XYZ file of C-alpha atoms in Angstrom:
381
model
C 105.879 107.183 117.998
C 104.236 108.175 120.583
C 100.773 108.526 119.658
C 98.586 111.081 121.626
C 94.218 110.275 122.208
C 92.283 112.191 119.758
C 88.943 112.751 118.831
C 88.546 111.195 115.035
C 87.282 111.947 112.244
C 84.644 108.979 109.926
C 85.111 107.765 107.392
C 82.501 107.673 105.388
C 83.015 110.134 102.244
C 85.782 107.438 101.252
C 83.173 106.322 98.397
C 82.139 109.696 96.745
C 85.614 111.087 97.140
C 86.925 108.061 95.095
C 83.379 107.538 92.930
C 85.884 108.098 89.610
C 88.820 106.570 89.963
C 89.123 102.401 89.744
C 86.705 100.245 92.617
C 88.441 98.618 95.428
C 86.999 95.114 95.768
C 85.441 93.204 98.280
C 86.984 94.295 101.511
C 87.324 98.228 100.210
C 90.837 98.066 99.305
C 93.295 98.075 96.413
C 95.161 95.651 96.157
C 98.965 95.954 93.827
C 101.357 93.157 92.870
C 103.934 91.768 91.428
C 105.406 88.577 92.155
C 107.141 88.695 95.520
C 104.258 90.997 96.930
C 101.063 91.563 97.407
C 99.725 95.317 99.315
C 96.763 96.319 99.740
C 95.794 100.320 101.087
C 92.601 102.558 101.558
C 92.782 106.162 100.856
C 92.554 106.902 104.745
C 95.662 108.370 104.853
C 97.125 106.563 102.056
C 97.227 103.736 103.964
C 99.106 100.262 103.465
C 96.861 98.500 104.721
C 98.385 94.452 104.340
C 101.798 93.668 102.674
C 102.220 89.729 101.795
C 105.628 88.671 100.939
C 107.561 85.520 101.133
C 108.953 84.288 103.846
C 111.395 81.400 104.063
C 108.746 78.518 103.058
C 107.612 80.498 100.232
C 104.312 80.801 101.895
C 102.701 84.868 102.712
C 103.480 86.967 105.609
C 101.705 89.354 106.415
C 104.158 91.516 107.676
C 102.267 95.145 108.326
C 99.827 96.032 111.916
C 97.274 97.347 110.688
C 93.342 96.659 111.049
C 90.368 94.120 108.570
C 87.820 96.253 109.210
C 88.559 99.745 107.241
C 86.511 101.653 109.264
C 88.160 101.479 112.918
C 91.228 103.654 111.174
C 89.358 107.225 111.664
C 88.118 104.914 114.730
C 90.444 103.883 116.587
C 91.369 106.545 119.273
C 95.080 105.462 119.915
C 95.576 106.888 116.626
C 98.778 104.911 115.267
C 99.610 106.085 112.011
C 99.698 102.472 110.854
C 101.027 102.614 107.398
C 100.115 106.028 106.638
C 102.132 109.500 105.881
C 101.556 112.241 108.219
C 101.873 115.839 107.269
C 102.398 118.356 105.880
C 105.328 118.267 108.475
C 106.039 115.117 110.245
C 107.152 114.358 113.776
C 108.120 117.284 115.619
C 107.806 120.667 116.407
C 109.484 121.449 119.473
C 107.273 124.389 121.124
C 104.427 124.383 118.949
C 106.390 127.130 117.131
C 108.196 127.882 114.232
C 110.316 130.681 112.231
C 109.770 131.731 108.162
C 111.063 135.293 106.952
C 111.423 136.252 110.965
C 107.605 135.258 111.517
C 106.272 132.944 113.902
C 104.076 130.566 113.505
C 102.014 128.829 116.509
C 100.600 125.026 115.939
C 99.110 122.095 117.633
C 100.320 121.707 120.543
C 99.139 117.468 120.879
C 102.327 115.581 122.329
C 103.090 116.779 125.775
C 104.714 120.344 125.530
C 105.028 119.931 121.337
C 103.482 119.298 118.305
C 103.182 115.907 116.726
C 102.824 115.362 112.930
C 101.675 118.595 112.461
C 97.991 118.219 114.871
C 95.279 116.111 115.051
C 94.086 117.356 111.782
C 97.552 116.304 110.088
C 97.344 113.922 106.264
C 96.824 110.122 108.184
C 94.036 111.886 109.212
C 92.169 112.725 105.850
C 91.129 110.634 103.049
C 93.032 111.092 99.910
C 91.101 110.762 96.643
C 92.899 107.823 94.102
C 93.955 109.318 90.523
C 95.246 106.050 89.718
C 95.914 102.594 89.430
C 97.376 99.528 87.346
C 97.495 95.959 89.181
C 101.310 96.837 90.580
C 100.496 100.964 90.919
C 97.949 102.944 92.791
C 98.919 106.869 93.539
C 97.152 109.170 96.198
C 96.953 112.649 96.584
C 95.599 115.484 98.728
C 94.967 118.630 98.581
C 95.009 120.780 102.277
C 94.258 123.975 102.612
C 95.815 126.843 104.321
C 95.831 126.856 108.310
C 93.652 123.209 108.618
C 96.436 122.504 109.988
C 97.057 124.514 112.892
C 99.459 127.445 111.809
C 100.586 125.195 108.740
C 99.909 128.445 106.055
C 98.928 128.633 102.781
C 98.030 125.823 100.141
C 100.380 122.161 99.412
C 99.429 119.484 96.896
C 100.842 116.249 97.882
C 100.144 112.671 96.300
C 102.103 109.542 96.832
C 102.541 106.560 94.126
C 103.081 103.120 95.828
C 105.021 100.644 93.356
C 105.720 97.021 93.455
C 107.866 95.302 91.304
C 109.521 91.669 91.816
C 110.103 91.542 95.369
C 109.937 95.606 95.623
C 107.822 97.706 97.150
C 108.719 101.576 95.853
C 107.120 105.420 97.491
C 107.085 107.700 95.556
C 105.980 111.720 96.710
C 106.232 114.658 95.686
C 104.161 118.460 97.206
C 104.172 121.678 96.056
C 102.767 125.094 97.733
C 102.216 127.853 95.154
C 101.211 130.015 97.632
C 103.189 130.466 100.847
C 106.750 129.176 102.254
C 105.621 126.605 104.603
C 106.367 123.756 106.857
C 107.143 120.810 104.852
C 108.950 116.876 105.569
C 107.059 114.177 104.748
C 107.139 110.494 105.638
C 105.802 107.021 105.333
C 105.352 104.725 108.478
C 105.821 102.481 108.655
C 105.208 99.463 111.220
C 106.795 95.753 110.335
C 107.121 92.336 112.174
C 108.316 90.334 110.412
C 107.085 87.558 112.068
C 103.259 88.656 111.829
C 103.044 87.039 115.607
C 103.384 83.902 114.798
C 106.692 83.111 116.670
C 105.412 80.781 119.842
C 108.682 82.197 122.053
C 107.926 85.811 122.089
C 105.321 88.446 120.495
C 108.327 90.887 121.209
C 110.604 92.467 118.409
C 113.873 91.950 121.217
C 114.819 89.000 119.023
C 114.360 90.620 115.124
C 118.385 91.598 114.318
C 118.185 95.745 113.025
C 121.270 96.917 110.537
C 122.048 100.548 110.275
C 125.606 100.669 108.686
C 125.971 104.880 107.655
C 123.640 105.580 110.882
C 126.816 105.434 114.083
C 125.277 109.318 115.107
C 122.018 110.066 116.043
C 120.225 113.124 117.544
C 120.049 112.850 121.237
C 116.275 113.874 122.842
C 114.712 114.833 126.100
C 112.135 112.860 128.273
C 109.750 113.582 125.535
C 111.246 112.933 122.351
C 112.510 115.808 121.324
C 115.610 116.849 119.755
C 118.257 118.961 122.037
C 120.600 119.704 119.123
C 123.138 118.214 119.940
C 124.191 114.593 118.260
C 125.749 112.126 119.643
C 127.785 108.741 118.016
C 127.288 105.540 119.518
C 130.266 103.869 120.712
C 130.080 99.346 119.017
C 127.441 97.245 121.492
C 126.604 100.807 123.060
C 122.533 100.591 123.246
C 122.724 102.484 120.656
C 124.640 101.570 118.627
C 122.982 99.246 115.278
C 126.106 100.494 112.925
C 129.325 98.332 114.393
C 128.251 95.125 112.973
C 124.986 93.282 110.902
C 123.412 90.748 113.041
C 122.420 92.863 116.191
C 119.113 91.660 118.145
C 117.020 94.810 118.032
C 117.368 94.105 121.729
C 120.443 93.672 122.223
C 121.340 96.272 125.020
C 118.206 94.847 126.989
C 120.787 94.191 130.181
C 121.666 98.032 130.559
C 120.180 99.305 133.463
C 118.703 102.533 130.704
C 117.066 100.175 127.827
C 114.071 100.982 130.143
C 114.024 104.548 130.273
C 115.890 104.482 126.020
C 113.158 106.980 124.834
C 111.813 108.830 127.490
C 108.475 109.131 129.038
C 109.691 109.723 132.205
C 111.653 106.377 131.821
C 109.000 104.502 130.904
C 109.113 104.236 127.119
C 111.647 101.316 126.919
C 113.681 100.747 124.081
C 114.059 103.681 120.636
C 111.920 106.451 119.907
C 115.363 108.099 118.255
C 116.129 109.682 114.985
C 119.625 108.097 112.958
C 121.212 110.366 110.706
C 122.171 107.975 108.102
C 125.804 109.829 106.886
C 128.178 108.691 103.454
C 126.212 105.406 101.845
C 127.032 104.761 99.163
C 124.362 106.102 96.155
C 121.263 102.786 96.246
C 123.046 101.716 99.411
C 120.694 99.920 101.346
C 120.799 101.741 104.916
C 118.412 99.979 107.169
C 118.506 95.876 106.633
C 115.702 94.242 109.476
C 115.546 90.128 109.704
C 113.746 87.878 111.557
C 114.793 83.921 111.769
C 111.768 82.438 112.529
C 111.103 84.138 109.501
C 113.698 83.851 108.035
C 112.165 87.170 105.569
C 114.643 90.292 105.402
C 113.728 93.565 104.583
C 116.242 96.197 102.766
C 115.385 99.906 102.865
C 116.970 102.392 100.589
C 116.048 105.952 101.067
C 116.728 109.396 99.583
C 116.689 111.108 102.778
C 119.100 111.634 105.475
C 118.538 110.220 108.398
C 115.250 107.102 109.592
C 113.294 107.211 113.313
C 113.391 103.755 114.741
C 110.543 103.002 117.048
C 110.420 100.177 118.990
C 106.230 100.488 119.512
C 106.252 101.192 123.343
C 103.280 102.991 123.996
C 101.392 99.461 122.384
C 98.990 99.088 125.714
C 97.311 95.464 124.109
C 94.190 96.377 123.244
C 94.869 96.563 119.804
C 93.923 93.696 118.268
C 95.922 91.745 115.287
C 94.110 91.038 111.568
C 93.066 87.580 110.815
C 96.165 87.101 108.832
C 98.453 87.705 111.390
C 98.733 85.994 115.311
C 98.258 82.484 116.687
C 94.961 81.154 118.662
C 96.986 82.445 122.035
C 98.317 85.527 120.608
C 95.779 88.437 119.070
C 96.541 91.348 120.054
C 99.817 93.954 119.976
C 101.453 94.317 122.710
C 103.986 96.889 124.251
C 107.398 96.465 122.420
C 105.904 93.632 119.693
C 106.627 95.848 116.544
C 109.040 98.087 114.883
C 108.411 101.285 112.859
C 110.912 102.969 110.266
C 110.540 106.067 109.253
C 112.584 107.862 106.199
C 112.480 111.577 106.862
C 114.766 114.981 107.188
C 115.773 115.495 110.750
C 113.309 115.726 113.478
C 112.723 119.769 114.848
C 115.396 120.710 111.744
C 113.133 123.667 111.417
C 114.315 124.967 114.848
C 117.793 124.100 114.492
C 120.098 126.200 112.369
C 122.796 124.956 113.306
C 122.117 121.448 111.673
C 121.882 122.841 108.217
C 118.000 121.609 107.723
C 116.032 124.762 107.589
C 116.028 125.573 103.713
C 115.549 121.322 103.228
C 111.914 121.474 104.630
C 110.353 124.779 104.185
C 109.724 124.477 100.055
C 107.938 127.872 98.307
C 106.219 128.751 95.033
C 108.157 127.698 92.448
C 109.722 124.776 94.561
C 108.837 120.550 94.427
C 109.399 118.994 97.413
C 109.808 115.103 96.863
C 110.636 111.967 99.289
C 111.828 108.128 97.506
C 112.184 105.527 99.662
C 112.058 101.101 99.127
C 111.584 98.177 100.623
C 113.369 95.255 99.261
C 112.600 91.599 100.448
C 113.961 88.612 100.757
C 114.941 85.829 103.155
C 117.958 85.061 104.810
């Protein structure tokens, strides 16, 4: 998703916050592992910093974006929300307002004329507590005081548990709002490049394939990536079609003259930054299938959410460094359109569109528990 330039806090408090918790490794990261996966995390944003899975040759490949230096996460002025948890309400709130029980609240405008991820003090900027850690799981907790993000009233207590088993990474989030009704909608903002930027022929993501078998429909968005209220349906082989058949390249529509501005930005956003509805999916079905023939890696998403945001990293400007686990001697930067963020969540700005019937799903109050669960299963072509 498009990121705003903001001033960010430092990470100096991290050690004291987790003083009573299991200790991280020498690199400052917590590691969990199973037979097919090794994952690393930091408390800042409850962030997944590295995710190693096996390629077609049996070699470990780090398939998510991030930084080697954990102190740079809060310093990066672009704050791309690498593999962390924004909240308490993710994605956009149209015009920075919403209404609960006939009272209208105003939120921080930080993305054009809208609010993105609850503003510039959202959960991806917070240092979470490590409440539990084992060899194959880790749990982070966060306490979000009332109005610590502008216009988000009432205390919210949240937690996320990451666990690995075999070739699967599972992510379970829960949150409560014991004091007041409040907007509550979470996601894991996962950025992938299944080649780890090692493909000598291209750094871009267009040669990955994407299959969304239960996502024929999508939310039509305006130039600022805010849904208009309309729901579109992608015809086979059209620019937003990833449902008609498996094996479609992410860049299959690059020849379409509208591709260069398909995700808005005044015509400057090429590719994708939109929400695809998941409809009529069987229980435990893979609703997203991402793959690369170069690495031979496949990634299948299962989720209890109603859709996914797909963002093809248009706004990466080539200044951010790759991790030492990624790239080649020639490829050392995160360039435009070189990754894919996949974010399972409820309808974007559904709190402002009662016609979709999602408002009750996006407001949580006393006596209720919000939950979100997704898993990624990795394999080979």
